[in-house]
Structure formats: C-alpha cells, structure tokens
XYZ file of C-alpha atoms in Angstrom:
497
model
C 159.749 87.959 230.987
C 156.944 88.964 228.636
C 155.076 85.656 228.682
C 152.767 84.396 225.923
C 151.768 87.015 223.341
C 149.818 86.987 220.081
C 150.277 89.481 217.220
C 147.809 89.776 214.416
C 147.425 92.160 211.491
C 148.496 92.533 207.875
C 152.010 91.263 208.474
C 155.309 92.608 207.123
C 155.804 94.934 204.182
C 155.033 98.613 204.421
C 153.465 98.056 207.869
C 155.453 97.323 211.080
C 157.037 93.894 211.235
C 156.700 91.582 214.233
C 160.172 92.502 215.510
C 159.250 96.195 215.469
C 156.035 95.452 217.366
C 157.954 93.490 219.999
C 160.381 96.391 220.392
C 157.490 98.799 220.876
C 155.914 96.539 223.517
C 159.200 96.256 225.427
C 159.617 100.040 225.325
C 156.083 100.446 226.645
C 156.777 98.055 229.516
C 159.972 99.908 230.417
C 158.238 103.281 230.373
C 154.652 103.174 231.664
C 153.850 106.506 230.029
C 153.950 104.810 226.622
C 151.189 102.332 227.480
C 147.914 103.182 225.756
C 144.427 101.676 225.813
C 144.752 100.749 222.130
C 147.432 99.999 219.537
C 147.142 101.535 216.066
C 148.450 100.280 212.732
C 147.128 103.395 211.030
C 144.465 105.994 211.962
C 141.695 104.183 210.121
C 142.417 100.768 211.645
C 142.193 100.385 215.440
C 143.137 97.097 217.106
C 142.211 96.712 220.784
C 144.661 94.618 222.754
C 143.475 92.051 225.258
C 145.076 89.892 227.949
C 145.466 86.253 226.940
C 143.895 85.094 230.225
C 140.662 86.985 229.548
C 140.425 86.444 225.769
C 137.641 84.098 224.687
C 137.882 81.733 221.720
C 135.922 78.858 220.224
C 137.321 75.411 221.052
C 136.791 72.043 219.378
C 136.822 69.156 221.877
C 136.577 65.370 221.541
C 135.177 63.275 224.384
C 134.922 59.598 225.270
C 132.628 57.991 227.817
C 130.592 61.172 228.308
C 126.975 61.334 227.086
C 126.587 63.934 224.343
C 123.477 65.274 226.069
C 125.641 66.309 229.055
C 128.107 68.387 227.011
C 126.129 71.686 226.997
C 125.938 71.565 230.814
C 129.606 70.644 231.186
C 131.189 72.783 228.451
C 128.699 75.637 228.140
C 126.921 76.942 225.028
C 128.101 75.433 221.769
C 127.309 73.025 218.927
C 127.370 69.232 218.876
C 129.433 68.251 215.823
C 128.819 64.485 215.989
C 127.710 61.790 218.419
C 128.905 58.193 217.972
C 127.537 56.969 221.301
C 130.839 56.171 223.012
C 132.503 59.347 221.694
C 131.419 62.806 220.637
C 132.749 66.095 219.265
C 131.619 69.490 220.497
C 132.396 73.082 219.491
C 132.493 75.415 222.482
C 131.097 78.792 221.491
C 133.362 81.004 223.647
C 135.689 80.216 226.548
C 138.886 81.459 228.167
C 141.892 79.231 228.732
C 140.875 78.868 232.394
C 137.336 77.900 231.348
C 138.732 75.230 229.032
C 140.881 73.821 231.842
C 137.829 73.550 234.105
C 135.854 71.841 231.323
C 138.691 69.334 230.807
C 138.689 68.522 234.526
C 134.926 67.905 234.513
C 135.233 65.682 231.470
C 138.014 63.749 233.194
C 135.729 63.144 236.165
C 132.814 62.099 233.966
C 134.674 60.109 231.327
C 137.986 59.253 232.943
C 139.045 55.875 234.219
C 138.090 56.704 237.792
C 134.567 57.639 236.707
C 134.254 54.470 234.665
C 135.120 52.446 237.771
C 132.416 54.236 239.774
C 129.788 53.788 237.101
C 130.181 50.029 237.402
C 129.107 50.189 241.049
C 125.358 49.773 241.618
C 125.721 51.901 244.764
C 126.937 54.856 242.672
C 123.936 54.628 240.351
C 121.678 54.390 243.413
C 123.234 57.565 244.845
C 122.804 59.380 241.544
C 119.134 58.390 241.443
C 118.706 59.506 245.062
C 120.184 62.917 244.222
C 117.787 63.342 241.326
C 114.855 62.407 243.573
C 116.224 64.527 246.476
C 116.154 61.571 248.833
C 118.339 61.147 251.912
C 120.720 58.171 251.818
C 123.385 56.856 254.212
C 126.534 55.236 252.787
C 129.072 53.233 254.771
C 132.381 51.645 253.867
C 134.055 54.686 252.241
C 137.294 56.284 253.431
C 138.015 59.987 252.966
C 139.705 59.931 249.539
C 137.118 57.521 248.147
C 134.391 59.728 249.596
C 135.857 62.735 247.745
C 135.937 60.662 244.560
C 132.256 59.806 244.945
C 131.278 63.391 245.732
C 133.176 64.919 242.798
C 131.689 62.422 240.340
C 128.172 63.008 241.670
C 128.621 66.780 241.434
C 129.951 66.588 237.880
C 127.252 64.223 236.628
C 124.255 65.708 238.440
C 125.245 69.332 237.587
C 123.709 70.463 240.903
C 125.198 72.980 243.332
C 126.757 71.198 246.293
C 127.551 71.684 249.979
C 130.137 69.448 251.668
C 129.998 69.506 255.484
C 133.074 68.397 257.481
C 133.739 68.032 261.199
C 136.326 70.839 261.535
C 138.514 73.230 259.535
C 141.325 70.685 259.129
C 139.000 68.066 257.656
C 137.401 70.742 255.460
C 140.791 71.834 254.101
C 141.711 68.246 253.256
C 138.364 67.681 251.506
C 138.857 70.944 249.618
C 142.272 69.808 248.327
C 140.974 66.383 247.268
C 137.942 67.821 245.480
C 140.191 70.322 243.693
C 142.237 67.411 242.315
C 139.108 65.692 240.999
C 137.141 68.728 239.805
C 140.035 70.718 238.346
C 139.118 73.855 240.312
C 139.343 74.575 244.027
C 135.950 74.925 245.720
C 135.803 77.780 248.263
C 135.897 76.996 251.975
C 133.565 78.802 254.364
C 135.706 79.706 257.407
C 134.565 79.672 261.002
C 135.136 82.818 263.080
C 135.406 83.850 266.689
C 132.549 85.916 268.098
C 133.577 89.421 269.196
C 131.901 89.794 272.596
C 134.436 92.107 274.251
C 135.052 95.716 273.245
C 138.421 96.285 271.593
C 140.225 99.251 270.062
C 140.625 97.329 266.802
C 139.145 94.077 265.499
C 140.348 91.971 262.586
C 137.393 91.062 260.384
C 139.244 89.119 257.680
C 137.245 85.942 258.266
C 133.970 87.892 258.379
C 134.772 89.532 255.047
C 135.424 86.145 253.496
C 132.218 84.754 254.975
C 130.160 87.717 253.735
C 131.471 87.270 250.199
C 130.693 83.543 250.203
C 127.234 84.055 251.719
C 126.428 86.537 248.975
C 127.865 84.139 246.380
C 125.650 81.336 247.697
C 122.568 83.538 247.659
C 123.167 84.697 244.076
C 124.197 81.278 242.735
C 127.771 82.353 241.940
C 129.215 79.815 244.397
C 128.337 76.381 243.008
C 130.331 74.116 245.331
C 131.120 75.006 248.954
C 133.077 73.170 251.646
C 132.303 74.103 255.264
C 133.093 72.922 258.766
C 130.323 72.146 261.236
C 131.192 75.246 263.288
C 131.239 77.586 260.278
C 127.851 76.367 259.108
C 126.073 76.360 262.481
C 127.086 79.891 263.594
C 124.335 82.490 263.693
C 124.670 85.128 260.974
C 122.868 87.914 259.135
C 119.595 86.697 257.563
C 119.500 86.526 253.792
C 116.856 89.240 253.317
C 118.662 91.564 255.727
C 121.932 91.112 253.816
C 120.308 92.103 250.528
C 118.575 95.018 252.231
C 121.887 96.296 253.611
C 124.059 96.051 250.491
C 124.562 98.780 247.892
C 124.731 98.102 244.136
C 126.535 100.587 241.902
C 125.834 100.633 238.146
C 127.385 102.840 235.516
C 124.818 105.227 234.054
C 122.601 105.162 237.162
C 122.055 108.235 239.330
C 122.917 108.449 243.033
C 122.756 111.179 245.638
C 126.280 111.162 247.079
C 125.156 112.286 250.535
C 122.607 109.468 250.725
C 125.109 106.991 249.294
C 127.806 107.787 251.863
C 125.189 107.642 254.634
C 124.236 104.117 253.483
C 127.904 103.107 253.524
C 128.233 104.334 257.117
C 125.130 102.360 258.098
C 126.664 99.264 256.441
C 129.709 99.594 258.728
C 132.158 101.409 256.422
C 134.504 104.015 257.891
C 135.408 107.220 256.080
C 139.124 107.859 255.530
C 141.290 110.180 253.457
C 142.840 107.251 251.549
C 141.357 103.795 250.993
C 143.838 101.082 251.977
C 141.762 98.255 253.453
C 138.402 96.521 253.285
C 135.576 98.486 254.875
C 136.942 101.946 254.090
C 135.682 104.655 251.746
C 136.871 108.108 250.696
C 135.029 110.894 248.876
C 136.885 113.615 246.994
C 134.598 115.831 244.981
C 132.811 113.549 242.545
C 135.165 110.581 243.043
C 134.190 107.827 245.488
C 136.760 105.194 246.487
C 135.403 102.204 248.405
C 136.697 98.752 249.344
C 133.913 96.166 249.562
C 134.257 92.653 251.049
C 132.721 91.426 247.781
C 135.851 92.276 245.768
C 139.605 91.675 245.891
C 140.457 95.287 245.048
C 138.976 98.670 245.953
C 136.604 100.417 243.545
C 136.826 103.952 242.175
C 133.500 105.446 241.071
C 133.559 108.716 239.130
C 130.403 110.822 239.145
C 129.316 113.539 236.733
C 126.773 115.340 238.857
C 124.544 112.563 240.232
C 125.282 110.173 237.365
C 127.851 107.392 237.826
C 129.953 108.060 234.737
C 132.800 105.507 235.084
C 133.908 102.854 237.541
C 136.759 100.384 237.951
C 139.114 98.564 240.274
C 142.318 100.303 241.340
C 145.558 99.298 243.024
C 145.624 100.728 246.588
C 149.448 101.030 246.443
C 149.800 102.895 243.140
C 146.233 104.323 243.097
C 146.071 103.428 239.380
C 142.997 101.867 237.810
C 143.487 98.218 236.860
C 140.156 97.181 235.342
C 136.907 98.843 234.251
C 133.571 97.835 235.766
C 129.934 98.238 234.803
C 128.519 97.049 238.136
C 129.810 96.584 241.687
C 128.332 95.259 244.935
C 129.132 96.890 248.275
C 128.439 94.386 251.054
C 128.151 95.192 254.769
C 131.607 95.017 256.355
C 130.635 92.753 259.270
C 128.141 90.014 260.011
C 126.639 92.043 262.864
C 125.925 95.687 262.024
C 123.770 97.701 264.500
C 122.133 99.726 261.705
C 120.721 96.479 260.242
C 118.359 96.230 263.221
C 114.748 96.292 261.898
C 114.408 99.828 263.333
C 118.025 100.907 262.847
C 120.417 101.968 265.593
C 117.612 103.805 267.383
C 115.603 100.585 267.594
C 118.619 98.768 269.073
C 119.007 101.538 271.683
C 115.346 101.067 272.670
C 115.877 97.315 273.060
C 118.954 97.905 275.233
C 117.027 100.404 277.354
C 114.306 97.773 277.843
C 116.963 95.289 279.037
C 118.242 97.859 281.526
C 114.717 98.478 282.844
C 114.148 94.741 283.357
C 117.465 94.394 285.182
C 116.666 97.276 287.539
C 113.326 95.671 288.471
C 115.099 92.547 289.735
C 115.898 92.024 293.412
C 119.584 91.604 292.589
C 120.257 93.475 289.326
C 123.457 92.759 287.434
C 125.149 96.143 287.780
C 128.003 95.125 285.478
C 125.533 94.299 282.709
C 123.668 97.572 283.233
C 126.961 99.460 282.928
C 127.795 97.615 279.701
C 124.388 98.322 278.192
C 124.465 102.013 279.132
C 127.958 102.383 277.678
C 126.901 100.788 274.400
C 123.842 103.037 274.176
C 126.113 106.079 274.541
C 128.349 104.787 271.736
C 125.431 104.156 269.391
C 123.917 107.568 270.060
C 127.300 109.243 269.638
C 128.040 107.483 266.345
C 130.998 105.546 267.794
C 131.564 102.113 266.165
C 130.397 99.212 268.334
C 133.124 96.598 267.851
C 131.376 94.047 270.111
C 128.048 94.167 268.278
C 128.007 90.343 268.178
C 126.660 90.287 271.734
C 123.433 91.896 270.458
C 123.045 89.648 267.419
C 119.745 88.237 268.722
C 118.320 91.783 268.966
C 119.662 93.015 265.634
C 118.531 89.839 263.822
C 115.426 88.469 265.593
C 115.309 85.665 263.016
C 117.860 82.926 263.776
C 119.762 82.310 260.546
C 122.915 80.411 259.647
C 124.918 79.935 256.458
C 122.728 76.884 255.789
C 119.828 79.249 255.009
C 121.817 80.621 252.051
C 122.190 77.207 250.401
C 120.003 76.713 247.337
C 117.100 74.292 247.617
C 118.471 72.607 244.497
C 121.872 71.937 246.122
C 123.121 68.430 246.892
C 124.233 68.174 250.547
C 126.975 65.758 251.639
C 127.648 65.076 255.339
C 131.161 63.662 255.783
C 131.718 61.316 258.725
C 128.347 61.696 260.420
C 129.557 60.499 263.835
C 132.363 63.058 264.016
C 129.997 65.816 262.893
C 127.725 65.099 265.838
C 130.671 65.031 268.257
C 132.075 68.286 266.829
C 128.721 70.013 267.277
C 128.406 68.782 270.850
C 131.972 69.873 271.691
C 131.353 73.366 270.244
C 128.196 73.789 272.335
C 129.976 72.565 275.487
C 132.979 74.869 274.963
C 130.746 77.872 274.511
C 128.698 76.849 277.538
C 131.833 76.790 279.711
C 132.747 80.353 278.717
C 129.151 81.546 279.033
C 129.312 81.808 282.849
C 132.174 84.290 282.692
C 130.332 86.353 280.043
C 127.224 86.540 282.239
C 129.020 87.292 285.503
C 131.189 90.014 283.970
C 128.169 91.714 282.427
C 129.503 91.129 278.920
C 126.397 89.295 277.752
C 122.721 89.310 278.734
C 121.217 85.928 279.607
C 118.439 86.204 277.022
C 120.901 86.886 274.188
C 123.033 83.714 274.321
C 121.784 81.782 271.280
C 124.675 81.792 268.799
C 124.920 78.212 267.480
C 122.405 75.653 266.240
C 122.796 71.946 266.995
C 123.704 69.295 264.446
C 120.109 68.002 264.394
C 118.752 71.522 263.837
C 121.234 72.105 261.040
C 120.347 68.839 259.296
C 116.655 69.725 259.517
C 117.265 72.785 257.342
C 118.012 70.483 254.383
C 114.800 68.464 254.391
C 113.818 69.748 250.941
C 117.308 69.190 249.513
C 117.825 65.631 250.620
C 121.315 64.621 251.721
C 123.921 61.875 251.600
C 125.684 60.728 254.775
C 129.158 59.287 254.106
C 130.723 57.160 256.863
C 133.496 54.626 257.167
C 131.272 52.637 259.523
C 127.504 52.622 259.708
C 126.108 54.943 262.374
C 123.330 53.837 264.681
C 121.803 57.308 265.111
C 120.897 59.907 262.495
C 119.215 63.310 262.929
C 115.497 62.914 263.532
C 114.807 65.851 261.228
C 116.674 64.238 258.308
C 116.752 60.430 258.611
C 118.027 58.352 255.673
C 115.418 56.630 253.533
C 117.943 54.072 252.355
C 121.251 52.636 253.621
C 123.988 51.537 251.222
C 127.214 49.683 251.955
C 130.183 50.055 249.591
C 133.021 47.567 249.482
C 135.956 49.781 248.469
C 139.715 49.311 248.471
C 142.082 52.300 248.583
C 144.929 51.801 246.103
C-alpha cells in the first residue's frame, strides 16, 4: 500500500502524466536502487519530494467559545482573520498534519462542551486565578476522571508547562491515558527505576535512558507536560548542571578533535564497539563516527572531513542506511550515575573511596566486607573497567542532592493527585528501602554514610514553593506538607456521568 500521495507539476501533455509518475514511484519502491533524493521533470526544473507527515502547510481554522487572544498560543504563529466575540477565524502560518491535530484537541478542550461546563463553575475560575498568581490551593470532591478533566482544561487555558504527580506507576499510567484523551496528545511518563547496588555482568538501563531523555527535555523546555509517580520524582539523580556538563553536542560545520571526542564519550559511559546496535555504544571507522545516544530513537552517523563535521544523520541499525539528515545532535550520558561525572573525575572518586577505607580501618570493628568492596571498585576504576553498581556511590559522585523535581521549570503548574495516597506511597517507599538497607550494610554492599537515595513527600513538595501547586483529593485531607501548605481550600460538587 502506497498511502496518501500528492503530485504537482505542469500536468499532462508533453510531460509525464500522473499514471506514468505513479508507475515510476512503484518501480522505485520495488527496487531501492531507483530511489533518488530528488525527482526531475527536466534538467532545469528540480522538484524535491517530501513526506506528507513532515510537510507544513497553512491552515484556515474556525473556532467557537475560544478567546481570539488565545489563538496564537494555542495554534502557533499566524494571522487573525476576524473576531466576532463568540467565534473567530485564524490562519495558521505553517503546521504539519500532526500539529493541526494537536491544535484541534486543544481547541476542543478550551471551546468544547466539557470546557463550557467547567467555565460555569466558580471553583474552576478560582483555580485558574490561583495558577496565574502561583498560589497553592487544595480541592476536594473530585474523582480521578473529573480531576483529569480539570487538569487538562487548566493546562490548555493557562498555557503553562505542567507536572502531574501520582501515587504510583499504575495511577500515573491511568492519568496519562485520560489526559491524552482530553489534550489530543499523550504526555510522557517519567518512569521509576531500581537502584543498581550489586555488581552484575550486564545491566539493563532502558528506564535510565528514558529518564535521562525526559530530564533533558524538562531542562530545555521541550517537555511541556509530564506525568510522574511519587517514586520516580523523589529518587536521587544527576544534578542539572552536571548533566549539561557531561553531555556532548554535535553540530554540522563545527570542528572536533576525534580523539578528544571519543574520550568524552567514554567518560559519559559509552562503550566502544565495532558495530553500533544499542543505546550507549559508539564506533569509529576512519572519519565516520556512529553513536547511539539516549536522547534519540535511532543511532547517529557523523561524517568528518578532517576535524570538521561535514554531514550527520540518523541511520537504521539493521540496514545501516541513513534515514534522516541532522544539523545538530545531543549525546547524553548513558546512565544516571557515571563515575567520571564526579567533580574531580574518576580519580576524585577513587580518593573518596580510599578515605572511606581509611576511616573503616580506624574503627575497633571495621567492616571487612565493605573494605573489600571499596578496594575492588577502586581497582576497576583505575583499570578502566565499567562500574555497573555506581549507584552505591551516588552521594560521592553528586554531592548535591537532586531529584527530577529540580528539572521542572519555575513557571510550571504542579498538580498533586490524591494527596493522602501520595503521602502513604512516599512512606511505604522509605520503609521498604529501610528494610533492605540492613542487608546492604551487613554485606558490605553500601557504606552507612552513602544511604540517602530518596527524598520525603514533604521535602519534594517544598521544592515547588515558587511554582505554587494544586492538591486534588476526593476527600479533604487534614494534613498538608508544611513546606507547601494551601492558601485556599475549595470544594467541588461533581457528578460523574
């Protein structure tokens, strides 16, 4: 099946007819060698072909129930054709089909029947005003689906980035699905991950790669709406400044020393291979660098002419063929805990581990198992062997305690879903980790002074003092975080249809 296609040109006559063009396209699809970067009608007239999904066009839209002043924020750059108060017409300057679908979903939220129902509620207007003033408000009387309705409408109308915090991954996935139905696009979900505290021959870092990409997206403003569980948000991670200091940016036309570049990739946790097949690998063949960054869905091929980056693009790891050209690419660290990101590099981490060993040996009853673990890890670091259990030294590598909450923009609206369950989930996570902590300490897996991996619910809430927040609950809670108490309490009488 060819799918949707568009042909344009001078039409029939002495030039190829549409049927001849279709035949040529089918032949090209059957034999890949006939596919070219451009199609020619005649030597003097070159027509570049483009995928329908990426082509941008101007669109004329009509709206009802949406203020004309909000259209540039909702639909992007364009021109207001007319404004009759209750309806308006707008010409979108340039958008893809996917962009238009997202715009339609936002307009449905703002001007649809569901939005009109919300706008009649004084509590909704009070919440909107609180968001604009960055005040903290508690709302009771809303079930989950109604809560998602409120949140999506507030996001669409306020045009602010948003963070939605849920009690666990299951609740986060359900909120993600409901928000996708209201917003027209699926907001990303920040996954939780298990700490790697034991050495292993191989470690799956799929969740870490996803987290690294989302953390970078939050920091750069590319991720506008994020759903996260309490555990995913409260876990210690790489500080924002350290992440930006450890990443590598490639730009076409810029000059790079390949030896220095590959050394930086090794320090960021990448492993050198003969063929790139998975995330975190790179290969160098002459002036061609292949690398698979957690920031991208496909590996990148960078072609150098001397020290200058001449061309770059994504390629398919199965066929090794380029699929898309690039002007710029970001190479993120491959794990949340990378020894070389220590303030003084791997050597600084070795000094810290040696200091721990010295303190243990001065004790009356030193933990010999811990000393053995520390000495073994020092040997690995000095020998250039990957340290798969680097998480156990996170407090040394990143002296500053940071979580994903520190990546959230100060302009973001923060929504806490089911405040009581969030507090219970945080307490349960801390208790579960505390139960396993004894075995880590006795086995010498973890040093006692390096056990701070999660922040509490109250500590997490305190990080959003400048943002303000909205607590959504079915029933009013008697206790809120001291660091972020609500300034106002609202009660909504809602019926789920």
